[in-house]
Amino acid sequence: MAMNQSELKYEEETNPNVNVALRYKSWMVFLIVAMVVGGAAIGYRLVEGLAVTNLTNFVPWGAWVAFYIFFVGLSAGAFLLSTLIFVFGMVQYEKVGRFALFTALICMVVALMFIALDLGRIERATNTLINWNVMSILSWEVRFYLIYMVLLATELWFAMRKDLNLLARSGNLFKNKLASFLTLGSNDISDIAIKKDHSWMKILGIIGIPIAIIGVHGGTGTLFAAVTAQPYWASPLFPIIFVVSALVSGTALLLAMYVIQRKARGLEVELGMIQGLAMLMIGFLAIDLTLEFYEFLVAGLNNKPEKMAILSVMFTGPYAWSFWGVQLFLGAVVPIYIVANKRLRNSVTALTVAAICIVIGIIGVRFNIVVPTQIIHQLKGMPQGYYAPNLVEWLSSLGVVAIGLFLYSIGAKLLPLEVNDEEVIEHE
Amino acid sequence: MSDRLLNQFTNVAKKALEASKYSTTLGMNMAEDARRLSRAEMNEEDFVRKYQGMVQKEFGKKMELAGIEETKDGPKWGMVIDLRKCVGCDTCTVSCKAENLTPPGISYNVVLVEEKGIFPNVSRTNTPRPCMQCDKPPCVTVCPVRATYKSGDGIVVQDNDRCIGCRYCMVACPYGARSFDFGDSYEGEMLGYGAMTAPDHGMDRGERKKGHSPIGTVRKCTFCFHRLQRGEEPACVETCVGDARYFGDLNDPNSVVSKMASEARAFRMKEEYGTEPRVYYLR
Ligand code: SF4
Ligand code: SF4
């Protein structure tokens, strides 16, 4: 592209007819209120310990663990989607590429906050790095998470480098200064340098694929699958289901976030791209459902009493609503109907609703993985447990998610995450 | 009566030995210790060690430990519980709580009750469950910080100063033998409860205070390690009303527990999980 570089500018488009600043402000106020309320719950939990939760010795893992694997999944899914763009050259999705990387990073931060909240001894968290138990999957995961986050940040930096430079030159506001700082002194935006950036992104993406699949999310699935004592988890299909459902939720989240952001700024959304993403999302969902179908079918045919007891808790017990209602109806039936319906398929709003349903459905999936299996005690002759998160757990979860959204919103405001149209072509 | 008989034989043996060309004292001493050996007052290793030199000198032959595992590395503790003798009174559970001063909601030992059949053909089995001190413990495998480990005496040890309280070991233990210390206390019902300190793995942690270990970490049965150090049996074994529990060194093939553990009635819980428990049951 032979364009004079000084003419290049990074500018965020907004619709002049909409008061975007006001919308942004009220959104931020909402998040701050949520953070204050959630922060109080988090503080209470930090001072009083885990006694303020509904966790017991029967059900030691609860909502926070479910949210932790949910956000790890979102992150891995969002990252894998970004590799479709940066590694496999599916440029039609380029517009969500940087959002995908940034979302993946923020989701990891949120996931780690959740798991930190869940530790009985947060102050000793670094013990996991000091005392490495090579046999413990969890101890590997901690390391994978950190490597993965560094990789995400680096790849995002390469993806934004050019625009950071442009941004740095086009003004003197805080935003521009921040951009200039973030360039880390790497100011060469000649075509050759940009090409180099792209190959770096490709390399990092390629390295990232096994890290995200095997290390980060497959590993998180293995963390469960490796537990012989929990017959429902101890299935080799588990890590695979984890990865596929990560793709489902990651794609759905990106779709929803992208549309919501564009609409909030009063901008048009390109239906074609959203439809493409929606098809991708439904495709992943279909694979996910197939895997789960076999998981349950084989379990039923094997007829192992311990496993059957857990399945019956899932299907007919006190959490049946979460399986049938959230996981299957909201998370699968509704979105599939929307995408299959001719009229709804052509509406961006309907597709966004489908995506949101899927994201909520996957929360149900994560909850159903963690909780029902613990309801049945490892030993016969022990009473059944019960668990539902209490107010402290809900509010602190709200707080953690609000912190994540807050970081995201600030990032989306200050960083060049949007991709200008001419760059899309350039990337080919 | 039997003593007189014995003495007669002893005299006969003495005469026979005096007639032989070998040392009479050695023969007599060895015979006496052999009797101790058969009464299990002496173990074979000591016997061999005591006479090896003299036998070599006298007979020119080397005495060796036959078919016996080396016990150099000290005892490896194990427990045998006779289910036919267990009356299901839960004394073990209570004495364990008293001994280890476990807070509300934590019980290192429980007694599982299973009733089978329809009246009048009913059977009831009481199964006490301490920590199995598995030889292949899943709780050790999963621990991300090596806070839980297998010690040389067979006991699975939990280091409460390193544990981060992730509770992975709790979901991974097939026997539900681990509990999280939420920090609850009996202080309301029992004045001075907090001032007493749980003897955790032989370590005195002082007053039970918020924010101090073991609060916020996972806890488990230690086979009453602090009592073993004093040469006493675990509290549950000592207090068992039905005398259903046996404790000892599974490394020593002559110990009571070793013998019971190799009986046909012996089994281990959830053998199929491959955890190799050190607690045996007699059915
Ligand atoms: S019974 Fe449970 S806590 Fe005890 S050693 Fe075995 S796995 Fe660990
Ligand atoms: S709770 Fe403590 S002992 Fe158990 S796995 Fe976690 S760090 Fe290890």
XYZ file of C-alpha atoms and ligand atoms in Angstrom:
727
model
C 0.000 0.000 0.000
C 1.700 3.056 -1.183
C 0.206 5.586 1.106
C 2.062 8.384 2.717
C 2.530 7.316 6.265
C 1.851 10.664 7.834
C -1.617 10.540 6.304
C -2.437 7.338 8.060
C -4.457 7.796 11.180
C -6.007 5.462 13.599
C -9.461 6.665 14.340
C -12.315 4.954 15.953
C -15.542 5.383 14.112
C -18.608 6.415 16.000
C -22.050 7.406 14.947
C -22.403 11.164 15.457
C -26.142 10.809 16.045
C -25.669 8.750 19.145
C -24.320 10.043 22.405
C -21.673 7.367 22.743
C -19.856 9.085 25.569
C -22.977 9.052 27.696
C -23.623 5.391 27.010
C -20.038 4.561 27.872
C -20.245 6.576 31.071
C -23.423 4.924 32.284
C -21.991 1.504 31.471
C -18.917 2.339 33.505
C -21.008 3.614 36.391
C -22.957 0.375 36.324
C -19.729 -1.621 36.409
C -18.344 0.452 39.270
C -21.488 -0.149 41.313
C -21.212 -3.886 40.574
C -17.559 -3.823 41.573
C -18.315 -2.064 44.843
C -21.079 -4.528 45.753
C -19.033 -7.524 44.607
C -15.928 -6.088 46.219
C -17.699 -6.024 49.563
C -18.567 -9.710 49.188
C -14.998 -10.485 48.128
C -13.649 -8.574 51.117
C -15.994 -10.407 53.457
C -14.837 -13.729 52.066
C -11.168 -12.750 52.350
C -11.543 -11.776 55.979
C -13.810 -14.593 57.112
C -12.448 -17.413 54.977
C -14.403 -20.053 53.108
C -16.786 -20.511 56.039
C -18.999 -17.790 54.549
C -19.694 -19.888 51.453
C -22.064 -22.807 51.074
C -19.159 -25.151 50.441
C -18.924 -28.166 52.731
C -16.778 -31.202 53.207
C -19.299 -33.055 51.060
C -19.161 -30.613 48.191
C -15.773 -28.910 48.400
C -15.839 -27.443 44.887
C -18.621 -25.048 43.953
C -19.599 -22.069 41.839
C -16.153 -20.485 41.751
C -14.578 -23.593 40.280
C -17.392 -23.770 37.724
C -16.817 -20.129 36.758
C -13.076 -20.712 36.641
C -13.365 -23.477 34.053
C -16.007 -21.464 32.223
C -13.666 -18.509 31.770
C -10.670 -20.674 30.917
C -12.921 -22.162 28.242
C -13.996 -18.764 26.926
C -10.379 -17.735 26.731
C -9.212 -20.841 24.908
C -12.170 -20.608 22.547
C -11.610 -16.944 21.763
C -7.920 -17.548 21.171
C -8.526 -20.511 18.875
C -10.922 -18.371 16.888
C -8.203 -15.764 16.513
C -5.887 -18.407 15.099
C -8.444 -19.112 12.381
C -7.760 -15.555 11.316
C -4.086 -15.042 11.976
C -2.846 -18.530 11.184
C -5.346 -20.028 8.781
C -6.092 -16.779 6.981
C -9.861 -16.681 7.402
C -9.829 -12.928 6.793
C -13.595 -12.643 6.773
C -13.378 -12.641 10.553
C -10.452 -10.246 10.729
C -12.593 -7.591 12.347
C -12.920 -9.604 15.519
C -9.306 -10.765 15.531
C -7.839 -8.365 18.073
C -10.986 -8.449 20.142
C -10.542 -12.193 20.257
C -7.009 -11.912 21.596
C -7.909 -9.224 24.083
C -10.993 -11.139 25.240
C -8.876 -14.257 25.662
C -6.450 -12.335 27.857
C -9.129 -10.742 30.029
C -10.949 -14.075 30.399
C -7.766 -15.647 31.727
C -7.399 -12.846 34.262
C -10.984 -13.427 35.367
C -10.462 -17.204 35.551
C -7.395 -16.775 37.736
C -9.245 -14.353 39.989
C -11.975 -16.952 40.447
C -9.589 -19.731 41.330
C -7.665 -17.462 43.675
C -10.903 -16.646 45.440
C -11.495 -20.348 45.835
C -8.194 -21.127 47.564
C -8.318 -21.626 51.293
C -4.930 -19.961 51.505
C -4.633 -17.339 48.778
C -1.445 -15.944 50.241
C 0.295 -19.220 49.466
C -0.723 -19.318 45.797
C 2.893 -18.948 44.669
C 3.653 -22.265 46.346
C 2.364 -23.825 43.139
C 5.326 -22.334 41.308
C 7.891 -23.068 44.002
C 6.934 -26.649 44.832
C 6.257 -28.320 41.569
C 4.551 -31.688 41.769
C 5.150 -33.065 38.287
C 2.420 -35.643 38.742
C -0.211 -33.027 39.493
C -2.106 -31.696 36.490
C -3.114 -28.633 38.476
C 0.487 -27.737 39.020
C 1.114 -27.970 35.266
C -1.965 -25.893 34.546
C -0.748 -22.960 36.615
C 2.380 -22.860 34.499
C 0.475 -23.255 31.240
C -1.865 -20.411 32.174
C 1.028 -18.062 32.765
C 2.862 -19.000 29.566
C -0.382 -18.704 27.639
C -1.111 -15.241 29.004
C 2.353 -14.000 28.060
C 1.820 -15.434 24.600
C -1.571 -13.753 24.254
C -0.184 -10.394 25.318
C 2.732 -10.682 22.907
C 0.584 -11.669 19.980
C -1.856 -8.879 20.728
C 1.014 -6.446 20.857
C 2.188 -7.490 17.403
C -1.360 -7.243 16.120
C -1.711 -3.704 17.429
C 1.822 -2.444 16.876
C 1.139 -0.515 13.725
C -2.002 1.105 15.035
C -0.339 1.885 18.339
C 2.229 3.839 16.385
C -0.391 5.612 14.352
C -2.321 6.387 17.491
C 0.768 7.683 19.215
C 1.337 10.161 16.416
C -2.175 11.437 16.043
C -2.711 13.376 19.213
C -1.610 14.299 22.648
C -4.309 12.869 24.846
C -3.766 10.201 27.479
C -4.787 7.617 24.953
C -2.075 8.694 22.542
C 0.548 8.823 25.235
C -0.391 5.374 26.426
C -0.153 4.105 22.877
C 3.253 5.672 22.493
C 4.370 4.006 25.701
C 2.973 0.662 24.594
C 4.898 0.706 21.339
C 7.896 0.064 23.596
C 9.973 2.141 21.234
C 9.327 -0.036 18.243
C 8.395 2.637 15.716
C 9.087 1.078 12.363
C 5.837 0.743 10.481
C 7.189 0.273 7.023
C 5.526 -2.410 4.944
C 8.381 -4.787 5.624
C 8.081 -4.331 9.380
C 4.339 -4.903 9.213
C 4.920 -8.080 7.223
C 7.278 -9.192 9.964
C 4.617 -8.480 12.550
C 2.247 -10.689 10.651
C 4.650 -13.552 10.474
C 5.327 -13.183 14.187
C 1.613 -13.353 14.829
C 1.410 -16.442 12.728
C 4.295 -18.069 14.601
C 2.850 -17.177 17.990
C -0.545 -18.388 16.854
C 0.938 -21.708 15.747
C 2.775 -22.133 19.058
C -0.360 -21.066 20.825
C -2.622 -23.691 19.293
C -1.170 -26.682 21.150
C -0.720 -24.583 24.281
C -4.361 -23.538 24.223
C -5.758 -26.924 23.214
C -3.565 -29.370 25.100
C -2.110 -27.135 27.773
C -4.749 -24.682 28.785
C -8.147 -26.126 28.155
C -7.525 -29.773 27.422
C -5.373 -29.666 30.519
C -8.187 -28.198 32.551
C -10.384 -31.050 31.332
C -7.656 -33.524 32.245
C -7.603 -32.052 35.713
C -11.063 -33.519 36.082
C -10.637 -36.614 33.931
C -7.650 -37.705 36.025
C -9.754 -38.101 39.146
C -10.607 -41.791 39.398
C -12.599 -41.153 42.530
C -15.229 -39.216 40.552
C -16.653 -41.695 38.060
C -18.401 -38.989 36.059
C -15.176 -37.103 35.372
C -12.936 -40.078 34.794
C -13.561 -40.322 31.065
C -10.984 -39.809 28.319
C -13.643 -37.949 26.347
C -13.708 -35.246 28.977
C -10.709 -33.176 27.844
C -11.987 -33.260 24.275
C -15.447 -32.114 25.329
C -13.753 -29.323 27.237
C -11.932 -28.106 24.165
C -14.942 -28.309 21.867
C -17.248 -26.578 24.315
C -14.547 -23.926 24.686
C -14.779 -23.283 20.953
C -18.559 -23.073 21.221
C -18.545 -20.573 24.056
C -15.577 -18.577 22.762
C -17.158 -18.038 19.346
C -20.511 -17.183 20.882
C -18.982 -14.698 23.301
C -17.035 -12.919 20.581
C -20.083 -12.655 18.377
C -22.180 -11.202 21.157
C -19.501 -8.814 22.433
C -18.709 -7.554 18.961
C -22.317 -6.855 18.062
C -23.062 -5.221 21.395
C -20.052 -2.940 21.148
C -20.845 -1.883 17.602
C -24.476 -1.232 18.448
C -23.559 0.706 21.539
C -21.548 3.027 19.353
C -24.473 3.295 16.972
C -22.670 1.542 14.143
C -23.885 -0.877 11.531
C -22.985 -4.520 11.867
C -22.143 -6.535 8.836
C -24.704 -9.348 8.695
C -22.573 -11.601 6.528
C -19.744 -11.844 9.012
C -22.106 -12.384 11.928
C -23.852 -15.153 10.027
C -20.530 -16.766 9.310
C -19.590 -16.670 12.993
C -23.001 -18.009 13.936
C -22.625 -20.945 11.572
C -19.199 -21.668 13.025
C -20.655 -21.531 16.510
C -23.517 -23.884 15.671
C -21.105 -26.250 13.958
C -18.980 -26.447 17.116
C -22.141 -26.867 19.170
C -23.213 -29.816 17.025
C -19.876 -31.566 17.604
C -20.129 -30.786 21.298
C -23.599 -32.260 21.566
C -22.550 -35.379 19.694
C -19.650 -35.953 22.062
C -21.858 -35.445 25.073
C -24.452 -37.783 23.624
C -21.886 -40.565 23.412
C -20.559 -39.744 26.837
C -24.002 -40.319 28.317
C -24.952 -43.202 26.031
C -21.830 -45.206 26.813
C -22.165 -44.446 30.499
C -25.732 -45.696 30.417
C -24.822 -48.849 28.528
C -21.885 -49.578 30.800
C -24.324 -49.449 33.654
C -21.718 -48.819 36.337
C -23.693 -48.153 39.503
C -21.602 -45.199 40.714
C -21.811 -43.469 37.361
C -25.519 -44.159 37.007
C -26.129 -42.599 40.409
C -24.441 -39.398 39.287
C -26.267 -39.324 35.960
C -29.561 -39.738 37.726
C -28.720 -36.748 39.927
C -27.962 -34.770 36.770
C -31.075 -35.839 34.900
C -33.666 -36.064 37.638
C -32.092 -34.672 40.816
C -32.255 -31.201 42.288
C -30.152 -29.814 39.412
C -32.193 -31.305 36.595
C -33.381 -27.805 35.685
C -29.825 -26.813 35.060
C -29.259 -29.746 32.715
C -32.556 -29.720 30.797
C -33.336 -26.035 31.102
C -30.001 -24.255 30.887
C -27.609 -26.683 29.237
C -29.966 -28.243 26.697
C -32.908 -25.906 26.091
C -31.268 -22.506 26.422
C -27.819 -23.619 25.379
C -28.723 -25.815 22.406
C -32.374 -25.931 21.342
C -32.988 -22.172 21.254
C -29.817 -21.189 19.344
C -30.191 -24.042 16.877
C -33.784 -22.994 16.238
C -32.742 -19.394 15.687
C -30.048 -20.291 13.200
C -32.269 -22.787 11.411
C -35.168 -20.363 11.092
C -35.035 -18.434 7.780
C -36.379 -15.180 9.147
C -34.404 -15.112 12.373
C -31.201 -16.120 10.656
C -31.198 -12.785 8.828
C -31.487 -10.683 11.914
C -28.355 -9.617 13.715
C -30.333 -9.238 16.941
C -31.686 -12.771 16.801
C -28.231 -14.181 16.126
C -26.863 -12.197 19.059
C -29.595 -13.612 21.263
C -28.610 -17.093 20.085
C -24.995 -16.386 21.007
C -25.926 -15.110 24.458
C -28.075 -18.203 25.010
C -25.127 -20.384 24.137
C -22.834 -18.548 26.535
C -25.361 -18.994 29.344
C -25.848 -22.616 28.321
C -22.137 -23.260 28.689
C -22.237 -21.797 32.203
C -24.809 -24.529 32.862
C -22.479 -27.100 31.310
C -19.643 -26.053 33.625
C -21.877 -26.080 36.664
C -23.148 -29.552 35.765
C -19.603 -30.793 35.445
C -18.515 -29.572 38.850
C -21.462 -29.974 41.183
C -23.737 -33.026 40.600
C -20.906 -35.544 40.747
C -19.959 -34.381 44.243
C -23.524 -34.747 45.507
C -23.020 -38.500 45.527
C -20.414 -39.172 48.185
C -17.417 -41.296 47.258
C -18.496 -43.861 49.845
C -21.655 -45.873 49.895
C -23.553 -45.386 53.121
C -22.846 -41.672 53.359
C -25.774 -39.272 52.954
C -26.179 -37.231 49.780
C -24.790 -33.745 49.818
C -26.387 -30.599 48.545
C -24.918 -27.405 47.250
C -26.174 -24.169 45.835
C -24.103 -20.999 45.842
C -25.105 -18.493 48.504
C -25.341 -14.723 48.266
C -21.670 -14.169 49.107
C -20.651 -16.496 46.298
C -23.025 -14.904 43.791
C -22.084 -11.332 44.668
C -18.364 -11.991 44.685
C -18.723 -13.705 41.311
C -20.558 -10.642 40.063
C -17.685 -8.561 41.388
C -15.035 -10.605 39.624
C -16.931 -10.527 36.320
C -17.440 -6.779 36.727
C -13.705 -6.302 37.229
C -13.139 -8.259 34.037
C -15.674 -6.217 32.071
C -14.224 -3.021 33.513
C -10.720 -3.938 32.363
C -12.157 -4.934 29.018
C -14.078 -1.690 28.577
C -11.072 0.422 29.458
C -8.966 -1.613 27.078
C -11.515 -1.371 24.296
C -11.585 2.385 24.799
C -7.852 2.992 24.944
C -6.353 0.334 22.720
C -6.633 0.107 18.951
C -8.680 -3.082 18.854
C -10.874 -2.092 15.931
C -9.534 -2.897 12.531
C -9.943 -0.339 9.760
C -11.357 -1.654 6.543
C -8.278 -1.151 4.389
C -6.187 -3.189 6.808
C -8.397 -6.171 6.312
C -7.468 -6.251 2.694
C -3.865 -5.621 3.500
C -3.653 -8.683 5.635
C -4.327 -11.033 2.771
C 3.706 -79.740 84.778
C 4.842 -78.739 81.346
C 7.822 -77.003 82.936
C 8.910 -80.173 84.644
C 8.610 -82.067 81.419
C 10.574 -79.365 79.709
C 13.307 -79.441 82.326
C 13.651 -83.143 81.935
C 14.121 -82.719 78.220
C 16.552 -79.900 78.856
C 18.676 -82.183 80.977
C 18.611 -84.847 78.315
C 19.587 -82.310 75.689
C 22.384 -80.998 77.918
C 23.840 -84.437 78.299
C 23.622 -85.067 74.585
C 25.356 -81.779 73.877
C 28.120 -82.480 76.402
C 28.770 -85.756 74.642
C 29.149 -83.993 71.300
C 32.297 -82.170 70.227
C 30.522 -78.808 69.919
C 30.003 -76.112 72.568
C 27.317 -76.928 75.101
C 26.649 -73.325 76.167
C 26.088 -72.211 72.606
C 23.665 -75.017 72.002
C 21.734 -74.337 75.184
C 21.577 -70.591 74.562
C 20.452 -71.035 71.017
C 17.756 -73.436 72.069
C 16.492 -70.986 74.655
C 16.396 -68.107 72.208
C 14.740 -70.305 69.649
C 11.929 -70.767 72.125
C 11.708 -66.985 72.525
C 11.652 -66.700 68.773
C 8.698 -69.045 68.541
C 6.896 -67.070 71.250
C 7.574 -63.913 69.172
C 9.531 -62.355 72.028
C 12.471 -62.104 69.737
C 12.588 -61.603 66.023
C 14.508 -63.658 63.607
C 16.801 -60.885 62.590
C 18.038 -60.370 66.150
C 18.453 -64.086 66.544
C 20.576 -64.367 63.456
C 22.591 -61.305 64.379
C 23.271 -62.684 67.861
C 24.526 -66.082 66.778
C 25.926 -65.503 63.320
C 29.515 -65.026 64.522
C 29.533 -67.877 66.996
C 27.944 -70.359 64.624
C 30.500 -69.434 61.981
C 33.336 -70.124 64.483
C 31.901 -73.322 65.869
C 30.451 -74.976 62.777
C 32.158 -73.091 59.947
C 28.769 -72.407 58.422
C 27.113 -69.112 57.671
C 23.750 -68.416 59.218
C 21.424 -66.413 57.058
C 17.995 -64.868 57.232
C 15.890 -67.213 55.196
C 13.126 -65.829 53.022
C 12.614 -62.809 55.215
C 12.225 -59.321 53.925
C 14.671 -56.799 55.243
C 13.088 -54.711 57.952
C 15.973 -52.273 58.199
C 13.847 -49.353 57.003
C 11.757 -49.467 60.136
C 8.098 -50.211 60.586
C 5.462 -49.502 57.974
C 2.268 -49.004 59.841
C -0.975 -50.640 58.915
C -4.344 -51.402 60.411
C -6.722 -54.324 60.324
C -10.386 -53.930 61.199
C -12.474 -56.996 61.918
C -15.961 -56.191 60.648
C -17.468 -59.129 62.527
C -16.283 -57.642 65.776
C -17.299 -54.073 65.078
C -20.502 -53.286 66.929
C -21.032 -49.900 65.303
C -20.826 -47.906 68.526
C -18.820 -45.028 66.990
C -16.403 -44.957 69.915
C -13.542 -44.704 67.465
C -15.139 -41.652 65.864
C -15.582 -39.949 69.211
C -12.202 -40.851 70.635
C -10.594 -39.636 67.425
C -12.328 -36.286 67.740
C -11.223 -36.036 71.358
C -7.669 -37.076 70.618
C -7.131 -34.924 67.548
C -9.376 -32.075 68.715
C -10.973 -31.801 65.323
C -13.309 -28.828 64.881
C -17.046 -29.106 64.088
C -17.708 -30.743 60.749
C -14.427 -32.637 60.650
C -14.174 -36.287 61.491
C -11.064 -38.208 60.523
C -12.945 -41.413 61.198
C -16.518 -42.365 60.407
C -18.472 -45.604 60.691
C -20.521 -46.467 57.636
C -23.607 -48.528 58.225
C -25.100 -50.744 55.571
C -28.275 -52.729 56.090
C -29.241 -55.453 53.692
C -32.281 -57.630 53.261
C -35.876 -57.554 54.440
C -37.016 -58.424 57.945
C -36.494 -61.022 59.377
C -33.518 -61.724 57.113
C -31.551 -58.610 57.720
C -27.840 -58.118 58.003
C -26.063 -55.028 59.083
C -22.454 -54.241 58.371
C -20.608 -51.479 60.166
C -17.551 -50.301 58.335
C -15.276 -47.916 60.200
C -13.308 -45.729 57.816
C -10.114 -43.965 58.830
C -7.727 -42.634 56.179
C -6.483 -45.697 54.311
C -2.908 -44.318 54.208
C -2.816 -45.614 50.639
C 0.479 -46.833 49.208
C -0.541 -45.271 45.882
C -2.450 -42.288 47.214
C -4.382 -40.220 44.658
C -4.403 -37.321 47.122
C -0.610 -37.161 46.831
C -0.662 -37.377 43.043
C -3.010 -34.448 42.560
C -1.582 -32.028 45.121
C -0.108 -29.126 43.142
C 2.350 -28.080 45.845
C 3.467 -31.418 47.292
C 1.853 -30.499 50.595
C 0.709 -34.054 50.931
C 3.211 -36.851 50.666
C 3.929 -40.434 51.587
C 6.330 -40.783 54.456
C 8.686 -43.693 55.083
C 6.576 -45.228 57.833
C 3.649 -45.742 55.479
C 1.633 -42.770 56.675
C 0.350 -40.198 54.203
C 1.400 -36.884 55.645
C -0.192 -33.522 55.104
C 1.895 -30.391 55.556
C -0.551 -27.728 56.691
C 2.030 -24.998 56.332
C 2.377 -25.582 52.639
C -1.177 -26.507 51.630
C -2.903 -23.802 49.586
C -6.379 -25.116 50.345
C -7.359 -25.931 46.758
C -9.231 -29.056 47.930
C -8.193 -31.040 44.875
C -7.133 -33.854 47.207
C -10.627 -33.937 48.681
C -12.353 -34.601 45.388
C -9.607 -37.060 44.445
C -9.703 -39.247 47.562
C -11.934 -42.245 46.786
C -12.671 -42.733 50.476
C -13.783 -39.230 51.411
C -11.091 -39.270 54.058
C -10.128 -35.607 53.835
C -11.750 -32.541 55.288
C -11.316 -28.837 54.859
C -10.828 -26.741 57.975
C -13.345 -23.932 57.587
C -12.234 -22.427 60.888
C -15.273 -23.436 62.946
C -14.798 -23.920 66.661
C -16.456 -25.521 69.679
C -15.582 -22.452 71.726
C -19.280 -21.738 72.293
C -19.973 -25.105 73.905
C -16.586 -25.825 75.363
C -14.664 -23.088 77.098
C -10.991 -23.083 76.241
C -11.387 -25.265 73.163
C -9.259 -22.899 71.121
C -6.470 -22.940 73.667
C -5.938 -26.660 73.223
C -3.929 -27.545 70.233
C -4.481 -30.348 67.818
C -1.442 -32.627 67.735
C -1.075 -32.485 64.025
C 1.613 -34.843 62.765
C 3.362 -34.583 66.085
C 3.591 -30.827 65.855
C 2.272 -28.402 68.413
C 0.749 -25.386 66.721
C -0.348 -23.496 69.795
C -3.681 -21.820 70.204
C -6.247 -22.272 67.423
C -6.479 -18.817 65.882
C -8.090 -17.340 62.816
C -5.685 -17.170 59.929
C -3.306 -19.710 61.448
C -2.756 -23.181 60.049
C -4.465 -25.566 59.875
C -7.422 -23.207 59.306
C -7.958 -22.757 55.575
C -6.193 -25.982 54.715
C -7.148 -29.621 54.335
C -6.775 -32.048 57.229
C -6.684 -35.778 57.558
C -6.146 -38.785 59.803
C -2.493 -39.359 60.704
C -2.812 -42.780 62.358
C -2.313 -40.674 65.522
C 1.288 -40.010 64.634
C 1.895 -38.208 67.939
C 0.824 -41.321 69.841
C 2.962 -43.634 67.714
C 5.938 -41.473 68.632
C 5.238 -42.206 72.289
C 4.874 -45.895 71.549
C 1.105 -45.874 71.868
C -1.515 -47.186 69.484
C -3.846 -44.845 67.629
C -6.731 -43.650 69.793
C -9.355 -45.488 67.737
C -7.495 -48.767 68.172
C -7.007 -48.325 71.886
C -10.595 -47.374 72.638
C -12.349 -49.842 70.327
C -15.110 -51.435 72.388
C -15.393 -54.580 70.303
C -11.610 -54.960 70.062
C -12.138 -54.931 66.339
C -9.089 -52.884 65.412
C -5.507 -54.070 65.192
C -2.498 -51.938 64.574
C 1.076 -52.794 63.761
C 3.949 -53.124 61.368
C 2.923 -54.523 57.997
C 6.586 -54.743 57.051
C 7.087 -57.463 59.606
C 5.592 -60.705 58.321
C 5.296 -61.995 61.860
C 3.240 -59.117 63.197
C -0.376 -59.705 64.115
C -1.581 -57.287 61.448
C 0.519 -58.921 58.734
C -0.888 -62.298 59.582
C -4.441 -61.045 59.696
C -3.999 -59.107 56.477
C -3.066 -62.290 54.663
C -6.079 -64.196 55.902
C -8.752 -65.271 53.446
C -11.221 -62.956 55.155
C -9.085 -59.916 54.481
C -10.002 -57.362 51.832
C -9.356 -53.710 51.134
C -11.861 -51.059 50.245
C -12.196 -50.146 46.555
C -9.268 -52.343 45.609
C -10.109 -51.707 41.943
C -8.989 -48.079 42.226
C -5.402 -49.199 42.588
C -4.787 -47.104 45.680
C -3.242 -49.972 47.690
C -4.696 -49.050 51.084
C -2.797 -49.913 54.261
C -6.056 -50.533 56.089
C -7.370 -54.068 55.752
C -10.797 -55.315 56.659
C -11.798 -58.794 57.738
C -15.152 -59.678 56.313
S -7.567 -42.647 51.942
Fe -7.701 -40.753 50.830
S -6.636 -39.271 52.092
Fe -6.038 -41.295 52.822
S -4.152 -41.724 51.669
Fe -5.842 -42.648 50.524
S -6.387 -41.054 49.037
Fe -5.164 -40.053 50.606
S -5.818 -28.764 49.433
Fe -3.699 -28.698 50.125
S -3.071 -30.818 50.331
Fe -4.964 -30.816 49.151
S -4.282 -30.806 47.012
Fe -4.604 -28.663 47.586
S -2.616 -27.959 48.305
Fe -2.527 -30.209 48.285
